[in-house]
Coordinates of C-alpha atoms and ligand atoms in Angstrom, one line a residue:
X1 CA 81.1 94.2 114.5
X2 CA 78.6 97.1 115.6
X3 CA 79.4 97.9 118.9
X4 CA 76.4 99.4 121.3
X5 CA 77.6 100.1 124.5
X6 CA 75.9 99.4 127.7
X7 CA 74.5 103.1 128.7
X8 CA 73.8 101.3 132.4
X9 CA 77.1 98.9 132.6
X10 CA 77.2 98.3 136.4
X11 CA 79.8 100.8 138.6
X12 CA 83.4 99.8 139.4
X13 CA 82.7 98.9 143.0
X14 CA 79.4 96.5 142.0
X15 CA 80.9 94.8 139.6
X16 CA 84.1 93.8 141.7
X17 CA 81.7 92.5 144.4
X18 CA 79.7 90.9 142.2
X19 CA 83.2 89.4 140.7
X20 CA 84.3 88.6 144.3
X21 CA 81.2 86.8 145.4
X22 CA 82.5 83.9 143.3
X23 CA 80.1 80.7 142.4
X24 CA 79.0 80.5 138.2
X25 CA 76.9 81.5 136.9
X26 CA 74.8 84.0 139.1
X27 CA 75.7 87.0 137.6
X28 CA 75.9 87.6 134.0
X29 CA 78.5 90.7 132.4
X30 CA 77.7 94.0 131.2
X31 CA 77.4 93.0 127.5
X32 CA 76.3 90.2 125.1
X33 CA 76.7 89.3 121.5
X34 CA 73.8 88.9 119.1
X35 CA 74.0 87.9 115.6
X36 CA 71.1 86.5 113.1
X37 CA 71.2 83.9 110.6
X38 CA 68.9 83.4 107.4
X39 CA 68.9 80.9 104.4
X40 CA 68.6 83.9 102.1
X41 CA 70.5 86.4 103.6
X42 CA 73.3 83.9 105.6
X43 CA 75.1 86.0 108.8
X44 CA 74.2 89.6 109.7
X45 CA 76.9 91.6 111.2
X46 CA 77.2 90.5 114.9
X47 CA 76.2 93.1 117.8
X48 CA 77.6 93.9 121.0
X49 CA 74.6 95.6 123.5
X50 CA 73.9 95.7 126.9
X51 CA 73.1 92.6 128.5
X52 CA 69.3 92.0 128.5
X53 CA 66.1 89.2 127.9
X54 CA 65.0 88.7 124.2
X55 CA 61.5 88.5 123.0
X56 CA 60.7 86.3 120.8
X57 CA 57.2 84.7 118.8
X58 CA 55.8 81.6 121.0
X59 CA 55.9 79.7 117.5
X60 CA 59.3 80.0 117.4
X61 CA 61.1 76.4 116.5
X62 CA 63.9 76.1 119.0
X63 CA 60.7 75.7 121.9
X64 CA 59.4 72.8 120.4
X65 CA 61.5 71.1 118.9
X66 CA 64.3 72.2 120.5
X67 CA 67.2 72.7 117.6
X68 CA 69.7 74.2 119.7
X69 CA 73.9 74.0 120.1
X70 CA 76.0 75.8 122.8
X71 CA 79.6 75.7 123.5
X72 CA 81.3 76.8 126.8
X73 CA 85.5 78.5 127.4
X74 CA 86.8 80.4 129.6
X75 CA 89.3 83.3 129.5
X76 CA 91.9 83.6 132.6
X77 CA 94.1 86.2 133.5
X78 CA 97.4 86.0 133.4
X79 CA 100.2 86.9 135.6
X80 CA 100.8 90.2 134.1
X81 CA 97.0 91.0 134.1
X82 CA 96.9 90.0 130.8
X83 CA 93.6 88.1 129.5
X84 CA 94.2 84.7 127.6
X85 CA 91.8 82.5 126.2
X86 CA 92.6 78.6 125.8
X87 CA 92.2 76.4 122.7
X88 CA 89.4 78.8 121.4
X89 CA 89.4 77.1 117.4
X90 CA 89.2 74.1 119.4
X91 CA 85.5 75.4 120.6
X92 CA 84.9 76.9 116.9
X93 CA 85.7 73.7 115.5
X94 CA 83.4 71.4 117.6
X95 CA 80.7 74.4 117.4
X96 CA 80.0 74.0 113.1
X97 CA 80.1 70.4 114.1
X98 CA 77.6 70.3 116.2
X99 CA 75.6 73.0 114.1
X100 CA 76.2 71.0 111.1
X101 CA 74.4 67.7 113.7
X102 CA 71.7 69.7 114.2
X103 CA 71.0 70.9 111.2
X104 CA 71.9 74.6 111.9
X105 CA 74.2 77.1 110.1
X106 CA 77.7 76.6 110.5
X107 CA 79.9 80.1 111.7
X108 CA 83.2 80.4 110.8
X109 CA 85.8 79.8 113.0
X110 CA 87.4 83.5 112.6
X111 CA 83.4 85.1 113.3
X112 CA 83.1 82.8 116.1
X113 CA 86.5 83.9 117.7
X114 CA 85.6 87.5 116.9
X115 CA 82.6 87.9 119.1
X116 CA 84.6 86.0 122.0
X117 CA 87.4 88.4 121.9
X118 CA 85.4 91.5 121.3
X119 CA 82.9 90.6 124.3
X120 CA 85.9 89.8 126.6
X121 CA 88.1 93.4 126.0
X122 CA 85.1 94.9 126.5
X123 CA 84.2 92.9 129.7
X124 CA 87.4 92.4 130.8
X125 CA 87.0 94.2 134.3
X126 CA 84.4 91.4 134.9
X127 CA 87.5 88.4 134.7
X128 CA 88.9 87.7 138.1
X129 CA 92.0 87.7 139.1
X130 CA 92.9 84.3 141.4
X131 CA 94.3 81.1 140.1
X132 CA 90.8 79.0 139.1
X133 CA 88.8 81.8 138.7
X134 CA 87.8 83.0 135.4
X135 CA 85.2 84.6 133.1
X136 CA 83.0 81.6 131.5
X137 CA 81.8 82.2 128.0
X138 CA 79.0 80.6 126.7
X139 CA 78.4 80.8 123.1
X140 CA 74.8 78.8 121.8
X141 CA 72.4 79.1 118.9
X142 CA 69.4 78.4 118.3
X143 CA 66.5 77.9 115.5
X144 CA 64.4 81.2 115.3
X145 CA 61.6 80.0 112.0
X146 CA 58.3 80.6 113.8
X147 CA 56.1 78.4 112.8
X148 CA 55.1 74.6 114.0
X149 CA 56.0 73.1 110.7
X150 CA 59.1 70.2 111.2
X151 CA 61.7 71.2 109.3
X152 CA 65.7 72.9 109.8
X153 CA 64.8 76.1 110.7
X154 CA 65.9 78.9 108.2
X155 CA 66.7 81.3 110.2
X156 CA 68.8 81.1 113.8
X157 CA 70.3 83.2 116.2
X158 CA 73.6 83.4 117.3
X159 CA 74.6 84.2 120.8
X160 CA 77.4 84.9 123.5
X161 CA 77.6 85.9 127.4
X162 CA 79.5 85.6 130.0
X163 CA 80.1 85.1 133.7
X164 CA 82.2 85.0 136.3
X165 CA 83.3 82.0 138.1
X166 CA 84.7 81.5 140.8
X167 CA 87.2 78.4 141.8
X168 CA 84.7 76.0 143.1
X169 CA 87.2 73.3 143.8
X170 CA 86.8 71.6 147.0
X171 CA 89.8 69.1 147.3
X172 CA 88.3 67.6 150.1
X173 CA 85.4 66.0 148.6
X174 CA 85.4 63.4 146.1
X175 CA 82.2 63.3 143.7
X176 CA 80.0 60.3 144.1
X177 CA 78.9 58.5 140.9
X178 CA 75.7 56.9 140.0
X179 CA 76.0 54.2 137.4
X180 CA 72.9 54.3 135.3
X181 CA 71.9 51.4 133.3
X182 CA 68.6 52.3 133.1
X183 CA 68.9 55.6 130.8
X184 CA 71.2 56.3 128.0
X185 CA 72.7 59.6 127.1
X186 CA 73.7 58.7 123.6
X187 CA 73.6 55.9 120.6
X188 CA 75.6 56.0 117.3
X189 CA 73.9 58.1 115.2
X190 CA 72.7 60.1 117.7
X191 CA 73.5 63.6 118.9
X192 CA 76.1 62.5 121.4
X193 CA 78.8 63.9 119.9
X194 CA 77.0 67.1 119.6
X195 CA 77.1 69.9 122.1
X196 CA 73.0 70.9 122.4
X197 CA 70.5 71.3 124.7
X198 CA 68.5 68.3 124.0
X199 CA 71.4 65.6 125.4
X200 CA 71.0 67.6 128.6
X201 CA 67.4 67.8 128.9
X202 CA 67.4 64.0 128.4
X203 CA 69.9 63.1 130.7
X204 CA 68.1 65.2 133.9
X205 CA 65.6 62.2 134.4
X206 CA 69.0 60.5 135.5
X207 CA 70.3 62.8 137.6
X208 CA 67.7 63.2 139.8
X209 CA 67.7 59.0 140.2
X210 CA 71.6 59.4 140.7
X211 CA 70.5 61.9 144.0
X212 CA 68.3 59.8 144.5
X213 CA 70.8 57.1 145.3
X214 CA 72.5 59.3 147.2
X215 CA 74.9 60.4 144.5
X216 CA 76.1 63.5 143.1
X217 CA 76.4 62.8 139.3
X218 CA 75.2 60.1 136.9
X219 CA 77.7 57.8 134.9
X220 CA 76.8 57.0 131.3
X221 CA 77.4 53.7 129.9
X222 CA 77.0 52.5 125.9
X223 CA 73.6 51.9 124.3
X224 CA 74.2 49.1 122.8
X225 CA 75.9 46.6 125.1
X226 CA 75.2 48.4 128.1
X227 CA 78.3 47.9 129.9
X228 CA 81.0 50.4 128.2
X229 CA 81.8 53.3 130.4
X230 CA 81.3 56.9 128.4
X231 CA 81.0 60.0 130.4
X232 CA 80.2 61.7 133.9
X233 CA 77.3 63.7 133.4
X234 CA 78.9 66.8 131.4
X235 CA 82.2 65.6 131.8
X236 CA 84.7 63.4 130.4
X237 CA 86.6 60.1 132.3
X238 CA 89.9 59.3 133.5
X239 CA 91.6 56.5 135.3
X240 CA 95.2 56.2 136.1
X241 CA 96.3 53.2 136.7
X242 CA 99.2 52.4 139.0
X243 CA 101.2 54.4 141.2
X244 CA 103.8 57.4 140.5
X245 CA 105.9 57.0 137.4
X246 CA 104.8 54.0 136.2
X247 CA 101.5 55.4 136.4
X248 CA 99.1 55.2 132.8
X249 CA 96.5 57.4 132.8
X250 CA 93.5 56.0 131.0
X251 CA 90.4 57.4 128.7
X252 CA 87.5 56.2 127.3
X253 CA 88.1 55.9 123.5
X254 CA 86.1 58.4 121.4
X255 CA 83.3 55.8 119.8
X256 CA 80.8 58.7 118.5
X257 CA 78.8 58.5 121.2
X258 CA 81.2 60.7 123.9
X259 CA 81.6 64.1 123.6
X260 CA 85.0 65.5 122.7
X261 CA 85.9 67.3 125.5
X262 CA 88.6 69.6 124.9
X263 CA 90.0 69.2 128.4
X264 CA 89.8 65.4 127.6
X265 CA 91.9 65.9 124.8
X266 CA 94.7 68.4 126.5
X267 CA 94.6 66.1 129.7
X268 CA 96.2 63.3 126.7
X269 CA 98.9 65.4 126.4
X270 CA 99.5 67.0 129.7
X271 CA 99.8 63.7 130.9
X272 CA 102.6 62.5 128.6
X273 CA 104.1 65.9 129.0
X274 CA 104.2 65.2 132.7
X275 CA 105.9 61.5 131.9
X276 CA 102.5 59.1 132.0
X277 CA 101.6 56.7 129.4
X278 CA 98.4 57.4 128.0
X279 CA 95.8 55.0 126.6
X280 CA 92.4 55.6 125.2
X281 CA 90.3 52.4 125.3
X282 CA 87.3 50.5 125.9
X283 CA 86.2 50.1 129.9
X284 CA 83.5 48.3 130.9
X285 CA 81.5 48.4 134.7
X286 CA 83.7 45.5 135.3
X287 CA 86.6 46.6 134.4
X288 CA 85.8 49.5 136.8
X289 CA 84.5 47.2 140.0
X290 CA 87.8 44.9 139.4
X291 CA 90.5 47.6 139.2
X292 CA 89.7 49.3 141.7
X293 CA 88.9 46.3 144.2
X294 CA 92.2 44.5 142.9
X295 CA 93.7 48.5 143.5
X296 CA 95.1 48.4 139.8
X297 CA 93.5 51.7 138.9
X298 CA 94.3 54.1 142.1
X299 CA 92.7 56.8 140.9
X300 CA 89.6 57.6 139.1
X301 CA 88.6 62.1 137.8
X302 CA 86.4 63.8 135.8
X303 CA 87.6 66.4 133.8
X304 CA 85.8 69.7 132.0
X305 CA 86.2 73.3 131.1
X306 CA 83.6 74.0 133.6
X307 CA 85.2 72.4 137.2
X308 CA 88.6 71.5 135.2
X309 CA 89.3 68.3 137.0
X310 CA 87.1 66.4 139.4
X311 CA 88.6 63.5 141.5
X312 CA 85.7 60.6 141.5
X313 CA 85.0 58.5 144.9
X314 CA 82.6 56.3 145.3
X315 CA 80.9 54.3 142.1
X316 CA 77.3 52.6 142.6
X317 CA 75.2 50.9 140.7
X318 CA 73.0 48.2 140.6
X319 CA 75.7 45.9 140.8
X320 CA 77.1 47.2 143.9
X321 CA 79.5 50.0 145.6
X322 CA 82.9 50.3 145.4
X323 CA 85.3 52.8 146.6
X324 CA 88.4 54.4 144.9
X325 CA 91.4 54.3 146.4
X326 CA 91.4 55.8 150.1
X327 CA 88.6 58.2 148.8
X328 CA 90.8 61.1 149.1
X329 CA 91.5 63.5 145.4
X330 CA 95.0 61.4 144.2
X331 CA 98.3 62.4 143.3
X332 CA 97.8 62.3 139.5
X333 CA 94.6 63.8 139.7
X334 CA 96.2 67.1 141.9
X335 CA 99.0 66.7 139.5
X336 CA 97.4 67.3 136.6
X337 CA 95.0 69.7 137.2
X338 CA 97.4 71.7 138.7
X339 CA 99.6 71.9 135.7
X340 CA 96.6 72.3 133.0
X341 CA 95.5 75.4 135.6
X342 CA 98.4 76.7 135.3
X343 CA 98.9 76.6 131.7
X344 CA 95.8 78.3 131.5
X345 CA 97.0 80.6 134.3
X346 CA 100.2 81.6 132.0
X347 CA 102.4 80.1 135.6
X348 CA 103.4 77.2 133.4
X349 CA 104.7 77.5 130.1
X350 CA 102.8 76.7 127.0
X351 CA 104.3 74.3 124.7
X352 CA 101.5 73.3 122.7
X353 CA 100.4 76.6 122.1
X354 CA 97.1 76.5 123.5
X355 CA 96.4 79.9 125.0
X356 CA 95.6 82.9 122.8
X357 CA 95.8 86.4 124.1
X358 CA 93.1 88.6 123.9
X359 CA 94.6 91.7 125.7
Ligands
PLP401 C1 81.1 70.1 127.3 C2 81.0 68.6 127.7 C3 82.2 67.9 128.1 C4 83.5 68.6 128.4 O1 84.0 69.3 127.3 P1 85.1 70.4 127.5 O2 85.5 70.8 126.1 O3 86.3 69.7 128.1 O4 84.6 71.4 128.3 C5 82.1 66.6 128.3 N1 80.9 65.9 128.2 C6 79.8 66.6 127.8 C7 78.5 65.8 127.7 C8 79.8 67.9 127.5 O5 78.7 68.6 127.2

């Protein structure tokens, strides 16, 4: 990897209170990765540089027809000051997939990892120290043929930066959800399984009717029969059902249409780690308005690399409101977001070999 190093990397003392001001992201690290792809000439060796904007030919594909992937991790200090990452094949895995949806080239897994690692030791000043803070990565590529012809691109860029976040958790507040069964996010044979831009710029439409309603994120429900529950915004679902060690803690099965959130699928084991019976299954708006009037399911979270886990209050929908529980984050929920944190955290010990250290 050629390394060019930041000539104008921010000082010790602007950095840390640009770290210390918190939020995500604001403000973006020192460096960046760059690396270009061709048909004939396949991946160039990656760059690290300075931070900086890009120029690039107004034909170029990715702005009209908008051929573009992303992925998002984080890496988290440890105890020891240490820097971990968590499940990163996990992110190089689902990252070919979605290239391979979108008709983009596929990176290997040990590139991929590279650029992560070599972007975080040489950012590492920039990754906070406090439990739930931690330096978000955000690998994406896009299609970089200019020219207005409709075709895969042959040539895309690859590229990685980072920022800090800060722990944005507010226990105290519950999201609200807005129930759309007007738009859809994703059909099978779509791109919902994909992680790219276009899934987001179709869903916005929605979230501005879910604050419309009064809500702060938009729930998505199936295509077809419009009445399976898929996904909160950009986050996965979870229900637990019952009360303390009787408890199951419930997903929505993986149909083609969700995206496989890699919290999603370490909240499966977490939870049977921590003694809960786990189910991934089919739940329709009914199901949703019963249990939680009857008070079978008690508690209801969303769950993502970005905000980890985020307890769910009030549903509404065209069909009515209902309320979860005493609106108040649940037991469960606390529970296991505290123990995934603090795996991540290197406080809690790793048995599924999850985190990777970087340095
Ligand atoms: C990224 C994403 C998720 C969460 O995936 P994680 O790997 O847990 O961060 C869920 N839904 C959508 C639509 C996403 O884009």
């Amino acid at each position: 990897m050629k390394i060019s190093l930041n000539p104008n990397a921010k000082d010790g003392a602007t950095r840390d209170a640009l770290v210390a001001e918190g939020g995500f992201g604001k403000y973006y690290t020192d460096h960046m990765v760059v690396c270009d792809w061709s048909e004939s000439d396949g991946w160039s060796e990656p760059e690290l540089k300075a931070y900086g904007p890009i120029s690039l030919d107004p034909a170029t594909a990715v702005f009209h027809y908008g051929q573009e992937i992303f992925e998002g991790l984080k890496a988290y200090r440890q105890p020891n000051g240490d820097i971990a990452l968590f499940r990163p094949t996990a992110n190089a895995k689902r990252f070919a997939n979605s290239a391979a949806r979108l008709a983009l080239p596929e990176m290997s897994e040990q590139l991929f990892i590279e650029t992560i690692e070599t972007l975080v030791k040489t950012d590492a000043a920039w990754v906070p120290s406090k439990v739930g803070e931690s330096l978000y990565l955000r690998p994406f590529m896009f299609a970089t043929e200019v020219g207005l012809g409709v075709r895969p691109s042959n040539k895309a860029t690859y590229m990685l930066i980072a920022t800090p976040a800060g722990a944005y958790f507010d226990p105290n507040k519950a999201v609200s959800v807005w129930i759309s069964t007007e738009y859809v996010r994703a059909a099978i044979g779509g791109t919902g399984e994909a992680k790219c831009g276009g899934n987001y710029a179709a869903s916005l439409v929605a979230q501005k009717a879910a604050a419309k309603e009064g809500c702060d994120q938009v729930v998505w429900i199936d295509a077809k029969e419009r009445k399976w529950v898929e996904e909160m915004g950009g986050m996965n679902l979870y229900f637990v059902k019952g009360k303390g060690a009787d408890a199951t803690v419930i997903t929505p099965k993986l149909t083609g249409t969700l995206l496989p959130g890699i919290t999603r699928d370490s909240i499966l084991s977490v939870a049977r780690d921590l003694g809960y019976k786990t189910e991934e299954v089919m739940l329709s708006i009914d199901d949703w308005r019963d249990g939680v009037t009857s008070g079978e399911i008690t508690e209801i979270f969303a769950c993502g690399t970005a905000a980890v886990v985020s307890p769910v209050g009030q549903a509404k929908s065209v069909m009515g409101t209902w309320k979860t529980g005493d609106g108040e984050p649940g037991a469960i929920t606390m529970q296991i977001r505290n123990h995934l944190l603090g795996i991540q955290h290197g406080t809690i010990v790793d048995t599924h070999n999850w985190v990777v250290k970087v340095c």
